[in-house]
Short mmCIF file of C-alpha atoms in Angstrom, two decimals:
data_model
loop_
_atom_site.label_atom_id
_atom_site.label_comp_id
_atom_site.label_asym_id
_atom_site.label_seq_id
_atom_site.Cartn_x
_atom_site.Cartn_y
_atom_site.Cartn_z
CA LEU A 1 103.04 116.09 98.06
CA LEU A 2 104.34 117.17 101.78
CA GLU A 3 107.48 118.96 102.99
CA VAL A 4 108.70 119.76 106.43
CA ASN A 5 110.00 123.45 107.68
CA LEU A 6 113.60 122.53 108.22
CA GLN A 7 113.49 125.41 110.94
CA ASN A 8 110.44 125.20 112.64
CA GLY A 9 109.20 121.35 112.01
CA ILE A 10 105.97 122.78 110.35
CA LEU A 11 104.70 120.00 107.86
CA PHE A 12 102.97 121.74 105.35
CA VAL A 13 101.72 120.68 101.84
CA ASN A 14 103.53 121.53 98.70
CA SER A 15 101.38 120.35 95.88
CA ARG A 16 97.80 119.83 94.97
CA ILE A 17 96.25 116.44 96.64
CA ASP A 18 94.18 114.65 94.69
CA ARG A 19 92.56 112.29 97.23
CA GLU A 20 90.79 110.14 94.27
CA GLU A 21 94.39 109.69 92.35
CA LEU A 22 95.98 108.83 95.74
CA CYS A 23 93.64 106.48 97.20
CA GLY A 24 90.89 105.61 94.53
CA ARG A 25 87.59 104.54 96.10
CA SER A 26 89.36 103.46 99.29
CA ALA A 27 86.60 104.62 102.32
CA GLU A 28 90.14 105.79 104.12
CA CYS A 29 92.91 107.74 102.58
CA ARG A 30 96.42 108.38 104.49
CA ILE A 31 99.58 109.33 103.94
CA HIS A 32 102.16 107.50 106.29
CA LEU A 33 105.53 109.42 106.73
CA GLU A 34 108.64 108.66 108.96
CA VAL A 35 110.21 111.83 110.32
CA ILE A 36 113.72 111.62 111.68
CA VAL A 37 115.10 114.18 114.00
CA ASP A 38 118.68 114.53 114.74
CA ARG A 39 120.87 115.12 117.86
CA PRO A 40 119.79 113.21 119.70
CA LEU A 41 118.25 110.78 116.95
CA GLN A 42 114.29 109.70 117.09
CA VAL A 43 111.97 108.56 114.78
CA PHE A 44 108.73 109.90 114.40
CA HIS A 45 105.78 108.48 112.47
CA VAL A 46 103.22 110.97 110.87
CA GLU A 47 99.68 109.79 109.64
CA VAL A 48 98.20 112.42 107.34
CA GLU A 49 94.03 111.71 106.87
CA VAL A 50 93.49 113.24 103.31
CA ARG A 51 89.65 113.97 103.81
CA ASP A 52 86.86 113.45 100.54
CA ILE A 53 85.70 117.00 98.98
CA ASN A 54 83.01 117.14 96.35
CA ASP A 55 84.96 117.48 93.12
CA ASN A 56 83.93 115.16 91.03
CA PRO A 57 80.39 115.05 89.48
CA PRO A 58 78.52 111.87 88.51
CA MET A 59 79.58 110.36 85.51
CA PHE A 60 78.01 107.92 82.67
CA SER A 61 80.26 106.00 80.85
CA VAL A 62 78.73 106.95 77.49
CA ALA A 63 76.65 109.70 76.39
CA GLU A 64 73.41 107.88 75.07
CA GLN A 65 71.96 104.51 76.13
CA LYS A 66 69.54 102.62 73.51
CA ILE A 67 66.92 100.97 75.10
CA LEU A 68 64.78 98.55 72.77
CA VAL A 69 61.34 98.26 73.43
CA PRO A 70 58.54 96.20 71.80
CA GLU A 71 55.26 97.65 71.24
CA SER A 72 53.99 94.27 72.75
CA ARG A 73 55.54 94.39 76.23
CA LEU A 74 53.18 94.54 79.27
CA LEU A 75 53.10 97.29 81.48
CA ASP A 76 55.67 97.19 84.39
CA SER A 77 58.04 95.91 82.24
CA ARG A 78 61.37 96.64 83.32
CA PHE A 79 64.45 97.62 81.49
CA PRO A 80 67.72 98.10 83.30
CA LEU A 81 69.87 101.09 82.50
CA GLU A 82 73.45 101.68 83.36
CA GLY A 83 74.08 103.52 86.58
CA ALA A 84 76.44 106.70 87.07
CA SER A 85 79.26 106.49 88.84
CA ASP A 86 81.24 108.81 91.08
CA ALA A 87 84.83 108.96 91.87
CA ASP A 88 84.45 110.52 95.54
CA VAL A 89 83.28 108.51 98.19
CA GLY A 90 80.82 108.67 101.52
CA GLU A 91 77.94 111.05 100.91
CA ASN A 92 79.85 112.62 98.33
CA ALA A 93 79.13 109.50 96.12
CA MET A 94 75.42 108.86 97.24
CA LEU A 95 73.89 109.06 93.91
CA THR A 96 69.83 109.66 93.37
CA TYR A 97 68.57 109.65 89.72
CA LYS A 98 66.03 111.72 87.87
CA LEU A 99 64.02 110.91 84.65
CA SER A 100 63.03 113.49 82.49
CA SER A 101 58.94 114.04 82.06
CA ASN A 102 56.84 111.86 80.16
CA ASP A 103 53.84 109.77 79.68
CA PHE A 104 55.47 106.28 79.24
CA PHE A 105 58.13 105.44 81.88
CA ILE A 106 58.52 105.92 85.50
CA LEU A 107 61.86 105.18 87.28
CA ASP A 108 62.76 102.52 89.77
CA ILE A 109 65.95 102.22 91.74
CA VAL A 110 66.90 98.68 92.54
CA ASN A 111 69.28 97.89 95.29
CA LYS A 112 72.01 94.94 94.44
CA LYS A 113 72.78 93.68 97.61
CA GLY A 114 75.17 96.30 98.77
CA LYS A 115 76.77 96.45 95.27
CA GLY A 116 75.22 99.71 94.77
CA GLU A 117 71.93 100.95 93.54
CA PHE A 118 70.94 100.78 89.88
CA PRO A 119 68.28 102.87 87.75
CA VAL A 120 65.53 100.68 85.85
CA LEU A 121 62.83 101.88 83.40
CA VAL A 122 59.21 100.61 84.22
CA LEU A 123 56.80 100.67 81.40
CA ARG A 124 53.56 102.52 82.85
CA LYS A 125 51.80 103.23 79.34
CA LEU A 126 52.12 100.89 76.50
CA ILE A 127 53.55 102.42 73.17
CA ASP A 128 52.13 102.01 69.66
CA ARG A 129 55.37 102.14 67.36
CA GLU A 130 53.41 103.26 64.28
CA GLU A 131 52.36 106.73 66.37
CA ILE A 132 56.10 106.58 68.04
CA PRO A 133 58.65 104.64 66.76
CA GLN A 134 61.27 106.44 68.97
CA LEU A 135 61.45 108.16 72.50
CA LYS A 136 64.14 110.31 73.77
CA LEU A 137 64.23 110.68 77.18
CA SER A 138 67.29 112.16 79.75
CA LEU A 139 68.35 110.87 83.11
CA THR A 140 70.15 112.94 85.70
CA ALA A 141 72.11 111.64 88.56
CA THR A 142 72.82 113.75 91.48
CA ASP A 143 75.40 113.22 94.04
CA GLY A 144 74.95 114.21 98.16
CA GLY A 145 77.78 116.57 98.10
CA LYS A 146 77.44 120.32 99.23
CA PRO A 147 76.72 121.71 96.77
CA GLU A 148 75.66 118.90 94.74
CA LEU A 149 76.93 117.96 91.02
CA THR A 150 75.06 116.31 88.58
CA GLY A 151 75.48 114.31 85.43
CA SER A 152 73.28 112.98 82.54
CA VAL A 153 73.20 110.71 80.00
CA SER A 154 70.09 110.48 76.84
CA LEU A 155 68.01 107.50 76.63
CA LEU A 156 66.93 106.48 73.30
CA ILE A 157 64.11 104.58 73.39
CA GLN A 158 63.44 102.78 69.92
CA VAL A 159 60.02 100.84 70.00
CA LEU A 160 59.96 97.52 68.08
CA ASP A 161 57.37 95.45 66.27
CA ALA A 162 56.14 91.82 66.36
CA ASN A 163 57.29 88.74 68.47
CA ASP A 164 55.06 88.60 71.68
CA ASN A 165 57.40 86.90 74.18
CA ALA A 166 60.77 88.08 75.52
CA PRO A 167 63.09 85.28 76.61
CA VAL A 168 63.43 85.10 80.60
CA PHE A 169 66.19 84.47 82.96
CA ASP A 170 65.58 82.83 86.31
CA ARG A 171 66.43 85.88 88.27
CA SER A 172 67.89 89.47 87.27
CA VAL A 173 70.85 89.38 89.38
CA TYR A 174 73.46 86.30 89.84
CA GLU A 175 76.08 86.34 92.48
CA VAL A 176 79.27 84.10 91.87
CA LYS A 177 82.45 83.84 94.02
CA MET A 178 85.57 82.66 92.69
CA SER A 179 89.04 82.38 93.69
CA GLU A 180 91.85 84.15 91.67
CA ASN A 181 94.47 82.88 89.52
CA GLN A 182 91.76 80.31 87.69
CA GLU A 183 92.85 78.56 84.34
CA ASN A 184 91.12 79.59 81.09
CA GLN A 185 88.04 77.81 80.56
CA THR A 186 87.12 77.40 83.87
CA LEU A 187 83.62 78.11 84.25
CA VAL A 188 82.00 81.03 86.16
CA ILE A 189 77.92 79.99 85.47
CA TRP A 190 75.56 78.61 83.67
CA LEU A 191 72.86 81.13 82.55
CA ASN A 192 69.80 79.89 81.16
CA ALA A 193 66.65 82.06 79.71
CA THR A 194 63.47 80.52 78.51
CA ASP A 195 61.25 81.74 75.70
CA THR A 196 57.82 80.90 76.00
CA ASP A 197 57.25 81.37 71.98
CA GLU A 198 57.41 78.67 69.41
CA GLY A 199 60.00 78.14 66.74
CA MET A 200 62.19 80.21 65.76
CA ASN A 201 61.05 82.91 68.35
CA LYS A 202 61.54 80.63 71.35
CA GLU A 203 65.60 80.12 69.81
CA VAL A 204 67.62 82.05 72.26
CA GLU A 205 71.26 83.05 71.81
CA TYR A 206 73.48 84.92 74.43
CA SER A 207 75.73 87.59 74.56
CA PHE A 208 77.51 90.23 76.49
CA SER A 209 75.50 93.33 76.33
CA SER A 210 76.70 96.89 75.70
CA LEU A 211 77.05 97.84 79.15
CA THR A 212 79.82 95.07 79.59
CA SER A 213 83.18 97.00 79.48
CA SER A 214 85.87 95.89 76.91
CA SER A 215 88.30 95.07 79.76
CA ILE A 216 85.60 92.23 81.33
CA ARG A 217 85.20 91.25 77.96
CA LYS A 218 89.06 90.35 77.74
CA LYS A 219 88.86 88.36 80.95
CA PHE A 220 85.54 86.03 80.31
CA LEU A 221 83.81 84.58 77.49
CA ILE A 222 80.35 83.14 76.78
CA ASN A 223 78.91 80.83 74.78
CA GLU A 224 76.30 82.28 72.60
CA LYS A 225 74.52 78.89 72.40
CA THR A 226 74.71 77.43 76.05
CA GLY A 227 74.89 80.30 78.21
CA GLU A 228 78.57 79.22 79.69
CA ILE A 229 80.25 82.19 80.96
CA LYS A 230 83.87 80.88 81.55
CA VAL A 231 87.28 82.58 82.63
CA ASN A 232 89.48 83.98 79.36
CA GLY A 233 92.33 86.00 80.76
CA ALA A 234 94.13 86.18 84.30
CA ILE A 235 91.76 86.85 87.21
CA ASP A 236 94.16 88.66 89.83
CA PHE A 237 92.73 89.85 93.10
CA GLU A 238 95.12 92.67 93.37
CA ASP A 239 94.22 93.82 90.01
CA ARG A 240 90.21 93.82 90.78
CA ASN A 241 88.28 91.97 92.97
CA ASN A 242 84.94 91.90 91.68
CA TYR A 243 83.27 91.92 88.14
CA GLU A 244 79.94 93.18 86.81
CA ILE A 245 78.88 91.58 83.58
CA HIS A 246 75.91 92.75 81.77
CA VAL A 247 74.22 89.69 79.51
CA ASP A 248 71.42 89.64 77.23
CA ALA A 249 69.66 86.92 75.91
CA THR A 250 68.03 87.50 72.59
CA ASP A 251 65.60 85.44 70.54
CA LYS A 252 65.49 84.67 66.85
CA GLY A 253 62.03 86.47 66.56
CA HIS A 254 61.65 89.20 64.02
CA PRO A 255 62.07 91.84 65.27
CA PRO A 256 63.90 89.99 68.26
CA MET A 257 63.03 90.27 71.94
CA VAL A 258 66.12 90.78 74.65
CA ALA A 259 66.42 89.95 78.48
CA HIS A 260 68.71 91.30 80.11
CA CYS A 261 70.61 90.12 83.46
CA THR A 262 73.24 90.88 85.71
CA VAL A 263 76.46 88.28 86.76
CA LEU A 264 78.14 90.01 90.16
CA VAL A 265 81.57 87.91 90.40
CA GLU A 266 83.58 88.62 93.43
CA ILE A 267 86.96 87.37 93.21
CA LEU A 268 88.42 85.77 96.66
CA ASP A 269 91.94 86.18 97.37
CA GLU A 270 94.67 83.56 97.52
CA ASN A 271 97.91 83.83 99.08
CA ASP A 272 99.97 84.19 96.02
CA ASN A 273 101.94 87.03 96.92
CA ALA A 274 105.27 87.02 99.22
CA PRO A 275 105.82 89.84 102.07
CA GLU A 276 108.24 93.05 100.93
CA ILE A 277 110.78 94.54 103.02
CA VAL A 278 112.22 97.73 102.89
CA LEU A 279 114.97 98.34 104.78
CA THR A 280 116.92 101.67 105.50
CA SER A 281 120.01 102.01 107.65
CA LEU A 282 120.53 104.91 109.85
CA SER A 283 123.52 104.60 112.29
CA LEU A 284 126.15 102.51 110.29
CA PRO A 285 128.97 102.01 111.68
CA VAL A 286 127.76 101.36 115.25
CA LYS A 287 130.17 102.21 118.15
CA GLU A 288 130.97 99.82 120.48
CA ASP A 289 129.95 102.17 123.56
CA ALA A 290 126.51 102.66 121.84
CA LEU A 291 123.52 103.17 124.27
CA LEU A 292 121.06 100.23 124.31
CA GLY A 293 118.17 101.39 122.29
CA THR A 294 120.23 102.79 119.59
CA VAL A 295 118.05 102.93 116.14
CA ILE A 296 120.49 101.06 113.92
CA ALA A 297 117.88 100.78 110.40
CA LEU A 298 114.14 101.12 109.87
CA ILE A 299 112.12 98.60 107.94
CA SER A 300 108.84 98.64 106.60
CA VAL A 301 106.92 95.55 105.08
CA SER A 302 104.19 95.21 103.11
CA ASP A 303 102.18 92.38 101.35
CA GLN A 304 99.77 92.73 98.38
CA ASP A 305 97.12 90.20 99.66
CA SER A 306 94.31 90.94 102.41
CA GLY A 307 93.14 89.48 105.35
CA VAL A 308 95.26 87.09 107.24
CA ASN A 309 96.96 86.52 103.68
CA GLY A 310 98.42 89.99 104.03
CA HIS A 311 99.33 89.99 107.65
CA VAL A 312 103.13 90.31 108.01
CA THR A 313 105.19 89.18 111.23
CA CYS A 314 109.03 90.16 111.53
CA SER A 315 111.95 88.15 113.11
CA LEU A 316 115.73 88.28 113.30
CA THR A 317 118.26 86.38 113.40
CA PRO A 318 119.04 84.54 116.52
CA HIS A 319 122.15 85.25 118.87
CA VAL A 320 122.54 88.91 118.04
CA PRO A 321 122.83 92.08 120.13
CA PHE A 322 119.82 93.42 118.19
CA LYS A 323 115.94 93.34 118.42
CA LEU A 324 112.99 94.81 116.45
CA VAL A 325 110.69 96.95 117.89
CA SER A 326 107.12 97.67 116.38
CA THR A 327 106.96 101.74 116.09
CA PHE A 328 103.53 101.63 113.94
CA LYS A 329 101.69 99.21 111.77
CA ASN A 330 104.10 97.22 109.50
CA TYR A 331 106.64 99.40 110.53
CA TYR A 332 109.81 98.59 112.81
CA SER A 333 113.19 99.81 114.18
CA LEU A 334 116.12 97.57 114.30
CA VAL A 335 117.78 98.87 118.01
CA LEU A 336 120.76 97.86 119.68
CA ASP A 337 119.76 95.07 122.74
CA ASN A 338 122.87 94.59 124.42
CA THR A 339 126.31 96.00 124.77
CA LEU A 340 128.59 95.50 122.11
CA ASP A 341 132.86 94.85 122.21
CA ARG A 342 134.56 95.40 118.92
CA GLU A 343 137.28 93.36 120.12
CA THR A 344 135.09 90.43 120.69
CA VAL A 345 132.75 90.59 117.30
CA ASP A 346 133.71 93.46 114.90
CA ASN A 347 130.58 92.89 112.48
CA TYR A 348 127.46 91.57 112.65
CA ASP A 349 125.42 89.85 109.31
CA VAL A 350 121.68 90.87 110.45
CA VAL A 351 118.86 88.88 108.36
CA VAL A 352 115.47 90.07 108.99
CA THR A 353 112.49 87.57 108.22
CA ALA A 354 108.99 88.58 107.07
CA ARG A 355 106.32 85.72 106.95
CA ASP A 356 102.63 86.35 105.96
CA GLY A 357 99.99 84.32 107.85
CA GLY A 358 98.88 82.53 104.69
CA SER A 359 98.90 78.67 104.50
CA PRO A 360 101.28 77.78 103.16
CA SER A 361 102.95 81.02 104.78
CA LEU A 362 105.18 82.98 101.90
CA TRP A 363 108.06 85.33 103.08
CA ALA A 364 111.09 87.12 102.58
CA THR A 365 114.25 88.12 103.97
CA ALA A 366 116.40 91.38 104.00
CA SER A 367 119.94 91.64 105.43
CA VAL A 368 121.98 94.10 106.77
CA SER A 369 125.79 94.19 107.75
CA VAL A 370 126.37 95.93 111.08
CA GLU A 371 129.98 97.08 111.19
CA VAL A 372 131.12 98.00 114.78
CA ALA A 373 133.18 101.19 115.10
CA ASP A 374 136.47 101.00 117.71
CA VAL A 375 136.33 103.29 120.86
CA ASN A 376 139.69 103.77 122.94
CA ASP A 377 138.03 101.36 125.82
CA ASN A 378 141.42 99.58 126.51
CA ALA A 379 144.54 100.64 127.78
CA PRO A 380 148.10 99.67 126.57
CA ALA A 381 148.95 96.40 128.63
CA PHE A 382 152.78 94.46 129.24
CA ALA A 383 152.68 90.94 128.06
CA GLN A 384 153.81 90.44 132.09
CA PRO A 385 154.02 92.40 135.07
CA GLU A 386 157.79 92.01 135.78
CA TYR A 387 160.85 91.18 133.59
CA THR A 388 164.43 89.55 135.02
CA VAL A 389 167.46 90.50 132.98
CA PHE A 390 171.00 88.99 133.88
CA VAL A 391 173.87 91.13 132.71
CA LYS A 392 177.52 89.78 132.63
CA GLU A 393 180.02 92.27 134.31
CA ASN A 394 182.13 94.43 132.19
#
């Protein structure tokens, strides 16, 4: 993505940078570089911030959403819609919604406690199925960029007959926190929807709604009789740290009526990743008359975990003439810290240990063999300062 002009030192872009491809939805996007300057050898750390532009329009996951509306539903009944997503960040990803003009529905926006805003259809005029069996509307999402970009989805309203009362969840949004690496069949939540009808019309079956993606269906399963949602696949915080599960509760009336709820599952990190070390040797072998502070190697450490589990500290083999100097976040230089004498020690095996802050802590090691190169720092020497020799005459 970036190159440096070897003649004048100017750093320039050599190919298009896609912030969304590089950093996803992260609030900050930075590229870290290490620049090595020769004669004298110096190391510079460069941090390039990639700023977002509004180059992604709002997108809906489907071209058409189907909403089932029984004709007996009361005014102000609410029907959740799937919102749009925008790959940009910040203001460029702030979405507003607009519903096409109609006589029966208005649009309400629900803020799900920091999880984003979601559009909801609110019934404001009763629909007679015999007169209007089907209604087509359009939902448009507009982002906050300049210029603003839009995306839209068709809403197909199908008006159903019969069955007076729909099942009801005790809340529309459930929030669950669970640790990663849970075993299969671990209970996530036990949902319960009630229906005030009698007989078959009050019997409820649970299912994932059409808004629940196939990737989520591979991670969780739902018991259609009891409403239990359980783990059914590997849950890894580093792979994904939250899930939004849309659930339908459908009664057995004719036609059936449906209630909707959303389960927001937050995955908590565990210390299941050891630190990783990348060690780059620079000045090998090292002359025995090298100056103190000479950079021997560059070291970078990382840990896929978050928080204290991802906080890494480094240490060296004791009793070696070297030390670690922190040059930047998670970057170190291995430098000479004491004088060398090849005639005393001609090679050092240096081990770098990186340890995270989790409990229990995980660690990793990397080693570098530092050979000491000879310089002409010793004059010839006789074994003794004076020799006495006796020679017979003749």
